[in-house]
GROMACS .gro file of C-alpha atoms in nm:
model
  389
    1UNK     CA    1   0.000   0.000   0.000
    2UNK     CA    2   0.134   0.342  -0.096
    3UNK     CA    3   0.222   0.590   0.178
    4UNK     CA    4  -0.058   0.824   0.071
    5UNK     CA    5  -0.315   0.549   0.127
    6UNK     CA    6  -0.161   0.460   0.465
    7UNK     CA    7  -0.166   0.825   0.564
    8UNK     CA    8  -0.530   0.861   0.461
    9UNK     CA    9  -0.626   0.557   0.668
   10UNK     CA   10  -0.435   0.687   0.971
   11UNK     CA   11  -0.590   1.034   0.940
   12UNK     CA   12  -0.942   0.888   0.934
   13UNK     CA   13  -0.862   0.679   1.241
   14UNK     CA   14  -0.729   0.981   1.431
   15UNK     CA   15  -1.035   1.189   1.335
   16UNK     CA   16  -1.258   0.914   1.477
   17UNK     CA   17  -1.060   0.910   1.803
   18UNK     CA   18  -1.011   1.287   1.835
   19UNK     CA   19  -1.348   1.432   1.736
   20UNK     CA   20  -1.238   1.788   1.815
   21UNK     CA   21  -0.984   1.792   1.533
   22UNK     CA   22  -1.105   1.952   1.210
   23UNK     CA   23  -0.910   1.889   0.887
   24UNK     CA   24  -0.816   2.168   0.646
   25UNK     CA   25  -0.630   2.103   0.318
   26UNK     CA   26  -0.411   2.363   0.148
   27UNK     CA   27  -0.370   2.233  -0.205
   28UNK     CA   28  -0.118   2.499  -0.314
   29UNK     CA   29   0.131   2.375  -0.052
   30UNK     CA   30   0.017   2.009  -0.047
   31UNK     CA   31  -0.033   2.032   0.330
   32UNK     CA   32  -0.311   1.935   0.568
   33UNK     CA   33  -0.380   2.083   0.910
   34UNK     CA   34  -0.579   1.911   1.183
   35UNK     CA   35  -0.665   2.160   1.453
   36UNK     CA   36  -0.899   2.177   1.749
   37UNK     CA   37  -0.924   2.057   2.110
   38UNK     CA   38  -0.832   1.704   2.210
   39UNK     CA   39  -0.974   1.559   2.532
   40UNK     CA   40  -0.717   1.364   2.733
   41UNK     CA   41  -0.859   1.235   3.062
   42UNK     CA   42  -1.026   1.535   3.226
   43UNK     CA   43  -0.826   1.790   3.030
   44UNK     CA   44  -0.870   1.967   2.696
   45UNK     CA   45  -0.558   2.053   2.494
   46UNK     CA   46  -0.581   2.279   2.192
   47UNK     CA   47  -0.374   2.113   1.920
   48UNK     CA   48  -0.254   2.184   1.568
   49UNK     CA   49  -0.115   1.901   1.352
   50UNK     CA   50   0.071   1.983   1.031
   51UNK     CA   51   0.145   1.709   0.780
   52UNK     CA   52   0.253   1.692   0.419
   53UNK     CA   53   0.045   1.514   0.159
   54UNK     CA   54   0.351   1.447  -0.054
   55UNK     CA   55   0.453   1.085  -0.071
   56UNK     CA   56   0.820   1.154   0.000
   57UNK     CA   57   0.760   1.345   0.325
   58UNK     CA   58   0.761   1.148   0.649
   59UNK     CA   59   0.764   1.407   0.926
   60UNK     CA   60   0.446   1.521   1.102
   61UNK     CA   61   0.462   1.835   1.316
   62UNK     CA   62   0.247   1.897   1.624
   63UNK     CA   63   0.199   2.221   1.815
   64UNK     CA   64  -0.006   2.249   2.136
   65UNK     CA   65  -0.159   2.539   2.326
   66UNK     CA   66   0.134   2.520   2.568
   67UNK     CA   67   0.380   2.587   2.285
   68UNK     CA   68   0.505   2.230   2.272
   69UNK     CA   69   0.657   2.165   1.928
   70UNK     CA   70   0.694   1.798   1.842
   71UNK     CA   71   0.777   1.579   1.543
   72UNK     CA   72   0.654   1.225   1.487
   73UNK     CA   73   0.673   0.969   1.208
   74UNK     CA   74   0.320   0.823   1.231
   75UNK     CA   75   0.005   1.021   1.294
   76UNK     CA   76  -0.135   0.724   1.487
   77UNK     CA   77   0.116   0.811   1.764
   78UNK     CA   78  -0.064   1.137   1.844
   79UNK     CA   79  -0.295   1.004   2.118
   80UNK     CA   80  -0.017   0.846   2.323
   81UNK     CA   81   0.201   1.150   2.270
   82UNK     CA   82  -0.072   1.388   2.390
   83UNK     CA   83  -0.121   1.185   2.708
   84UNK     CA   84   0.243   1.241   2.793
   85UNK     CA   85   0.217   1.612   2.716
   86UNK     CA   86  -0.093   1.659   2.931
   87UNK     CA   87   0.080   1.515   3.235
   88UNK     CA   88   0.364   1.766   3.215
   89UNK     CA   89   0.156   2.085   3.213
   90UNK     CA   90   0.059   2.301   3.504
   91UNK     CA   91  -0.281   2.225   3.655
   92UNK     CA   92  -0.542   2.427   3.834
   93UNK     CA   93  -0.653   2.341   4.187
   94UNK     CA   94  -0.915   2.099   4.056
   95UNK     CA   95  -0.668   1.929   3.824
   96UNK     CA   96  -0.805   2.070   3.497
   97UNK     CA   97  -0.593   2.269   3.251
   98UNK     CA   98  -0.774   2.592   3.175
   99UNK     CA   99  -0.544   2.818   2.974
  100UNK     CA  100  -0.693   2.759   2.628
  101UNK     CA  101  -0.647   3.077   2.427
  102UNK     CA  102  -0.992   3.139   2.279
  103UNK     CA  103  -0.878   3.459   2.112
  104UNK     CA  104  -0.644   3.261   1.889
  105UNK     CA  105  -0.748   3.170   1.539
  106UNK     CA  106  -0.873   2.821   1.631
  107UNK     CA  107  -1.147   2.642   1.444
  108UNK     CA  108  -1.475   2.713   1.625
  109UNK     CA  109  -1.596   2.354   1.640
  110UNK     CA  110  -1.841   2.231   1.902
  111UNK     CA  111  -1.551   2.066   2.085
  112UNK     CA  112  -1.374   2.399   2.110
  113UNK     CA  113  -1.690   2.535   2.273
  114UNK     CA  114  -1.701   2.239   2.512
  115UNK     CA  115  -1.340   2.299   2.609
  116UNK     CA  116  -1.416   2.663   2.688
  117UNK     CA  117  -1.721   2.570   2.900
  118UNK     CA  118  -1.549   2.291   3.086
  119UNK     CA  119  -1.467   2.458   3.419
  120UNK     CA  120  -1.778   2.662   3.492
  121UNK     CA  121  -1.889   2.679   3.855
  122UNK     CA  122  -2.251   2.726   3.745
  123UNK     CA  123  -2.305   2.366   3.631
  124UNK     CA  124  -2.140   2.027   3.588
  125UNK     CA  125  -2.064   1.869   3.251
  126UNK     CA  126  -2.059   1.497   3.178
  127UNK     CA  127  -1.904   1.382   2.850
  128UNK     CA  128  -1.894   1.019   2.741
  129UNK     CA  129  -1.569   0.852   2.638
  130UNK     CA  130  -1.634   0.885   2.264
  131UNK     CA  131  -1.738   1.253   2.297
  132UNK     CA  132  -2.069   1.182   2.124
  133UNK     CA  133  -2.294   1.265   2.421
  134UNK     CA  134  -2.287   1.537   2.684
  135UNK     CA  135  -2.503   1.639   2.977
  136UNK     CA  136  -2.524   1.970   3.161
  137UNK     CA  137  -2.649   1.915   3.516
  138UNK     CA  138  -2.653   2.050   3.873
  139UNK     CA  139  -2.711   2.408   3.765
  140UNK     CA  140  -2.651   2.665   4.036
  141UNK     CA  141  -2.970   2.705   4.245
  142UNK     CA  142  -3.143   2.462   4.007
  143UNK     CA  143  -2.988   2.130   4.099
  144UNK     CA  144  -3.267   1.915   3.955
  145UNK     CA  145  -3.234   2.048   3.603
  146UNK     CA  146  -3.035   1.896   3.318
  147UNK     CA  147  -2.983   1.916   2.943
  148UNK     CA  148  -2.863   1.620   2.735
  149UNK     CA  149  -2.721   1.665   2.385
  150UNK     CA  150  -2.592   1.447   2.102
  151UNK     CA  151  -2.254   1.546   1.960
  152UNK     CA  152  -2.142   1.693   1.732
  153UNK     CA  153  -2.495   1.772   1.602
  154UNK     CA  154  -2.598   1.941   1.933
  155UNK     CA  155  -2.936   1.773   1.898
  156UNK     CA  156  -3.141   1.782   2.219
  157UNK     CA  157  -3.195   1.432   2.356
  158UNK     CA  158  -3.354   1.503   2.695
  159UNK     CA  159  -3.418   1.800   2.919
  160UNK     CA  160  -3.572   1.882   3.256
  161UNK     CA  161  -3.820   2.151   3.146
  162UNK     CA  162  -4.194   2.071   3.160
  163UNK     CA  163  -4.303   1.808   2.908
  164UNK     CA  164  -4.557   2.046   2.757
  165UNK     CA  165  -4.274   2.272   2.635
  166UNK     CA  166  -4.142   2.191   2.288
  167UNK     CA  167  -3.785   2.293   2.356
  168UNK     CA  168  -3.660   2.174   2.017
  169UNK     CA  169  -3.887   2.417   1.831
  170UNK     CA  170  -3.801   2.704   2.068
  171UNK     CA  171  -3.429   2.675   1.991
  172UNK     CA  172  -3.447   2.577   1.623
  173UNK     CA  173  -3.297   2.912   1.520
  174UNK     CA  174  -3.012   2.882   1.771
  175UNK     CA  175  -2.673   2.778   1.632
  176UNK     CA  176  -2.381   2.672   1.845
  177UNK     CA  177  -2.343   2.512   2.184
  178UNK     CA  178  -2.291   2.831   2.386
  179UNK     CA  179  -2.602   3.008   2.251
  180UNK     CA  180  -2.807   2.693   2.315
  181UNK     CA  181  -2.688   2.669   2.674
  182UNK     CA  182  -2.751   3.040   2.727
  183UNK     CA  183  -3.105   3.003   2.591
  184UNK     CA  184  -3.168   2.712   2.826
  185UNK     CA  185  -3.052   2.922   3.123
  186UNK     CA  186  -3.283   3.204   3.013
  187UNK     CA  187  -3.575   2.958   3.006
  188UNK     CA  188  -3.490   2.842   3.358
  189UNK     CA  189  -3.503   3.200   3.480
  190UNK     CA  190  -3.834   3.266   3.302
  191UNK     CA  191  -3.983   2.950   3.456
  192UNK     CA  192  -3.894   3.057   3.810
  193UNK     CA  193  -4.254   3.172   3.896
  194UNK     CA  194  -4.388   2.843   3.758
  195UNK     CA  195  -4.167   2.630   3.982
  196UNK     CA  196  -4.206   2.856   4.284
  197UNK     CA  197  -4.585   2.816   4.273
  198UNK     CA  198  -4.542   2.441   4.306
  199UNK     CA  199  -4.286   2.457   4.589
  200UNK     CA  200  -4.533   2.519   4.873
  201UNK     CA  201  -4.783   2.271   4.725
  202UNK     CA  202  -4.520   1.995   4.713
  203UNK     CA  203  -4.396   2.068   5.065
  204UNK     CA  204  -4.718   2.160   5.247
  205UNK     CA  205  -4.990   1.958   5.074
  206UNK     CA  206  -5.065   1.588   5.045
  207UNK     CA  207  -4.989   1.551   4.674
  208UNK     CA  208  -5.141   1.232   4.536
  209UNK     CA  209  -5.049   1.275   4.169
  210UNK     CA  210  -4.791   1.270   4.023
  211UNK     CA  211  -4.673   1.012   4.275
  212UNK     CA  212  -4.317   1.151   4.256
  213UNK     CA  213  -4.330   1.508   4.121
  214UNK     CA  214  -4.039   1.621   3.905
  215UNK     CA  215  -3.955   1.932   3.707
  216UNK     CA  216  -4.133   1.778   3.406
  217UNK     CA  217  -4.495   1.798   3.527
  218UNK     CA  218  -4.706   2.112   3.487
  219UNK     CA  219  -4.979   1.996   3.726
  220UNK     CA  220  -5.042   1.869   4.079
  221UNK     CA  221  -5.337   1.695   4.242
  222UNK     CA  222  -5.362   1.716   4.620
  223UNK     CA  223  -5.613   1.650   4.897
  224UNK     CA  224  -5.861   1.927   4.977
  225UNK     CA  225  -6.073   1.727   5.221
  226UNK     CA  226  -6.196   1.372   5.263
  227UNK     CA  227  -6.272   1.221   4.919
  228UNK     CA  228  -6.220   1.561   4.752
  229UNK     CA  229  -5.910   1.664   4.557
  230UNK     CA  230  -5.783   1.980   4.387
  231UNK     CA  231  -5.596   1.962   4.059
  232UNK     CA  232  -5.386   2.265   3.963
  233UNK     CA  233  -5.254   2.283   3.607
  234UNK     CA  234  -5.056   2.556   3.431
  235UNK     CA  235  -5.124   2.513   3.060
  236UNK     CA  236  -4.835   2.744   2.970
  237UNK     CA  237  -4.552   2.730   3.226
  238UNK     CA  238  -4.413   3.059   3.092
  239UNK     CA  239  -4.742   3.230   3.187
  240UNK     CA  240  -4.863   3.022   3.482
  241UNK     CA  241  -5.134   3.244   3.631
  242UNK     CA  242  -5.297   3.346   3.304
  243UNK     CA  243  -5.324   2.981   3.193
  244UNK     CA  244  -5.408   2.822   3.529
  245UNK     CA  245  -5.693   2.569   3.546
  246UNK     CA  246  -5.829   2.441   3.877
  247UNK     CA  247  -6.028   2.117   3.886
  248UNK     CA  248  -6.226   1.979   4.180
  249UNK     CA  249  -6.254   1.601   4.196
  250UNK     CA  250  -6.503   1.427   4.422
  251UNK     CA  251  -6.872   1.345   4.481
  252UNK     CA  252  -7.115   1.592   4.322
  253UNK     CA  253  -7.273   1.693   4.653
  254UNK     CA  254  -6.931   1.803   4.782
  255UNK     CA  255  -6.792   1.949   4.461
  256UNK     CA  256  -7.090   2.175   4.386
  257UNK     CA  257  -7.062   2.399   4.696
  258UNK     CA  258  -6.683   2.416   4.661
  259UNK     CA  259  -6.721   2.549   4.308
  260UNK     CA  260  -6.929   2.840   4.435
  261UNK     CA  261  -6.676   2.908   4.712
  262UNK     CA  262  -6.396   2.919   4.456
  263UNK     CA  263  -6.593   3.144   4.218
  264UNK     CA  264  -6.661   3.394   4.495
  265UNK     CA  265  -6.305   3.379   4.629
  266UNK     CA  266  -6.146   3.459   4.292
  267UNK     CA  267  -6.263   3.817   4.325
  268UNK     CA  268  -6.025   3.861   4.621
  269UNK     CA  269  -5.723   3.696   4.457
  270UNK     CA  270  -5.403   3.858   4.584
  271UNK     CA  271  -5.133   3.883   4.313
  272UNK     CA  272  -4.869   3.930   4.583
  273UNK     CA  273  -4.932   3.579   4.717
  274UNK     CA  274  -4.855   3.250   4.548
  275UNK     CA  275  -5.119   3.002   4.435
  276UNK     CA  276  -5.101   2.793   4.752
  277UNK     CA  277  -5.163   3.087   4.984
  278UNK     CA  278  -5.443   3.224   4.765
  279UNK     CA  279  -5.620   2.888   4.766
  280UNK     CA  280  -5.599   2.878   5.146
  281UNK     CA  281  -5.763   3.222   5.160
  282UNK     CA  282  -6.034   3.122   4.914
  283UNK     CA  283  -6.131   2.807   5.105
  284UNK     CA  284  -6.083   2.979   5.442
  285UNK     CA  285  -5.825   2.726   5.564
  286UNK     CA  286  -5.513   2.754   5.775
  287UNK     CA  287  -5.359   2.463   5.588
  288UNK     CA  288  -5.448   2.180   5.352
  289UNK     CA  289  -5.411   1.819   5.470
  290UNK     CA  290  -5.039   1.777   5.523
  291UNK     CA  291  -4.825   1.514   5.352
  292UNK     CA  292  -4.760   1.196   5.545
  293UNK     CA  293  -4.441   1.188   5.750
  294UNK     CA  294  -4.150   1.017   5.576
  295UNK     CA  295  -4.131   0.750   5.846
  296UNK     CA  296  -4.504   0.678   5.862
  297UNK     CA  297  -4.696   0.424   5.660
  298UNK     CA  298  -4.892   0.562   5.360
  299UNK     CA  299  -5.270   0.572   5.381
  300UNK     CA  300  -5.420   0.237   5.280
  301UNK     CA  301  -5.657   0.371   5.015
  302UNK     CA  302  -5.729   0.112   4.749
  303UNK     CA  303  -5.951   0.083   4.445
  304UNK     CA  304  -6.261  -0.128   4.505
  305UNK     CA  305  -6.238  -0.272   4.155
  306UNK     CA  306  -5.874  -0.385   4.125
  307UNK     CA  307  -5.806  -0.382   4.503
  308UNK     CA  308  -5.475  -0.198   4.449
  309UNK     CA  309  -5.350   0.143   4.557
  310UNK     CA  310  -5.169   0.222   4.231
  311UNK     CA  311  -5.316   0.128   3.896
  312UNK     CA  312  -5.118   0.002   3.597
  313UNK     CA  313  -5.094   0.366   3.487
  314UNK     CA  314  -4.955   0.471   3.827
  315UNK     CA  315  -5.260   0.673   3.941
  316UNK     CA  316  -5.441   0.629   4.272
  317UNK     CA  317  -5.816   0.598   4.351
  318UNK     CA  318  -5.983   0.940   4.332
  319UNK     CA  319  -6.335   0.884   4.193
  320UNK     CA  320  -6.609   0.847   4.455
  321UNK     CA  321  -6.970   0.741   4.418
  322UNK     CA  322  -7.230   1.018   4.447
  323UNK     CA  323  -7.434   0.806   4.685
  324UNK     CA  324  -7.372   0.948   5.034
  325UNK     CA  325  -7.421   0.598   5.179
  326UNK     CA  326  -7.156   0.448   4.951
  327UNK     CA  327  -6.800   0.519   5.068
  328UNK     CA  328  -6.616   0.331   4.793
  329UNK     CA  329  -6.353   0.490   4.570
  330UNK     CA  330  -6.203   0.384   4.236
  331UNK     CA  331  -5.925   0.438   3.986
  332UNK     CA  332  -6.046   0.640   3.689
  333UNK     CA  333  -5.899   0.383   3.450
  334UNK     CA  334  -6.063   0.090   3.631
  335UNK     CA  335  -6.399   0.265   3.630
  336UNK     CA  336  -6.376   0.330   3.257
  337UNK     CA  337  -6.309  -0.040   3.196
  338UNK     CA  338  -6.606  -0.127   3.418
  339UNK     CA  339  -6.834   0.107   3.222
  340UNK     CA  340  -6.745  -0.070   2.895
  341UNK     CA  341  -6.914  -0.385   3.033
  342UNK     CA  342  -7.246  -0.204   3.092
  343UNK     CA  343  -7.509  -0.167   2.823
  344UNK     CA  344  -7.650   0.143   2.989
  345UNK     CA  345  -7.313   0.325   3.010
  346UNK     CA  346  -7.258   0.633   2.791
  347UNK     CA  347  -6.969   0.846   2.670
  348UNK     CA  348  -7.006   1.217   2.607
  349UNK     CA  349  -6.719   1.453   2.519
  350UNK     CA  350  -6.461   1.190   2.622
  351UNK     CA  351  -6.630   1.147   2.962
  352UNK     CA  352  -6.765   0.800   3.041
  353UNK     CA  353  -7.078   0.764   3.255
  354UNK     CA  354  -7.219   0.457   3.426
  355UNK     CA  355  -7.352   0.311   3.749
  356UNK     CA  356  -7.153   0.233   4.064
  357UNK     CA  357  -7.035  -0.130   4.063
  358UNK     CA  358  -7.160  -0.184   4.421
  359UNK     CA  359  -7.467   0.023   4.502
  360UNK     CA  360  -7.641   0.003   4.161
  361UNK     CA  361  -7.885  -0.261   4.288
  362UNK     CA  362  -8.033  -0.005   4.529
  363UNK     CA  363  -8.119   0.239   4.253
  364UNK     CA  364  -7.760   0.335   4.182
  365UNK     CA  365  -7.593   0.668   4.133
  366UNK     CA  366  -7.446   0.788   3.803
  367UNK     CA  367  -7.066   0.819   3.807
  368UNK     CA  368  -6.840   1.008   3.569
  369UNK     CA  369  -6.512   0.833   3.502
  370UNK     CA  370  -6.350   1.170   3.451
  371UNK     CA  371  -6.493   1.359   3.744
  372UNK     CA  372  -6.314   1.688   3.683
  373UNK     CA  373  -6.517   2.007   3.706
  374UNK     CA  374  -6.327   2.292   3.549
  375UNK     CA  375  -6.414   2.610   3.730
  376UNK     CA  376  -6.154   2.862   3.626
  377UNK     CA  377  -6.113   2.843   3.251
  378UNK     CA  378  -6.321   3.155   3.202
  379UNK     CA  379  -6.176   3.321   3.512
  380UNK     CA  380  -5.828   3.375   3.377
  381UNK     CA  381  -5.866   3.541   3.034
  382UNK     CA  382  -5.556   3.597   2.822
  383UNK     CA  383  -5.591   3.973   2.859
  384UNK     CA  384  -5.437   4.059   3.202
  385UNK     CA  385  -5.652   4.371   3.224
  386UNK     CA  386  -5.955   4.144   3.261
  387UNK     CA  387  -5.813   3.942   3.550
  388UNK     CA  388  -6.009   3.971   3.876
  389UNK     CA  389  -5.719   4.136   4.065
   0.00000   0.00000   0.00000
């Protein structure tokens, strides 16, 4: 095999191993330059490799950010050579070399951007061995958030923002790793009111769904009183109050009066208080039922159809019979399945109706498998000037 073919094979191998290197060919001088950052252990070293494309030239020259000037015979030796170089250079207190000269005329590849972001105190970066995947995590004051990207395409794989946010479409015009990260940080700041409104609810209320709330959910369901639940949902997390929907779940005889209480209380909504405190004022409560202590056993509430606390979908029993003498409670999903077995059951606007599985022989009471009563959709118009406060 001719030397040119050997060199081509070796170059391709090095480019696969050192993804930060970008090749540039200068045909008038028959030279090729490979330049960019190379990751060695937990260090990034800006490197420039000069090699001749002429068949009679054997020397390959390497220059690093630390002004090392080296000469090798085979380009395949570069990785081992760089490991030796990285061990000789001065380190910072955390063991990471940080004197990359960004003002120099380096190729602005994504790996150059990664190298420049590597030592930030505002977040941690995880990079896999092949440098094809990275994760920003443990953001300052936002420890639960993360952003996962494919490299070198910078395609978003996963993120910690609410699931209802289409992050990919929001950043489609953004080019480059730094601008993408900056945009993500801006979104975190804009979502601060959204997350703060859930903080007191998560800490001071008995949240029943989601079973383990994360930064991804834009809703909470918690206990208001026995057999009655409140569901708070922010349709647009960037505008939580103007898109808030409150649902009351429970027997009709209990839900009806609560709807009137809420309607009347909205007129006195205080914009200086968060959602949790405003709801306490509306329902004239000092506190909602508190979450169970970490050490205590959870309440043994189970569905009277499947006899389980959690359904296959992970939800808990929340639907009660309207019959005041019937104290049974069911999973919404189980009740829907039960209704499909009844000839007299009906479905209207995606809500299934049917008779209670246990007290139907005594006349029965009609149940709605989706027992949500929306009572605020019309109370929070898009125009803030029409809000009740």
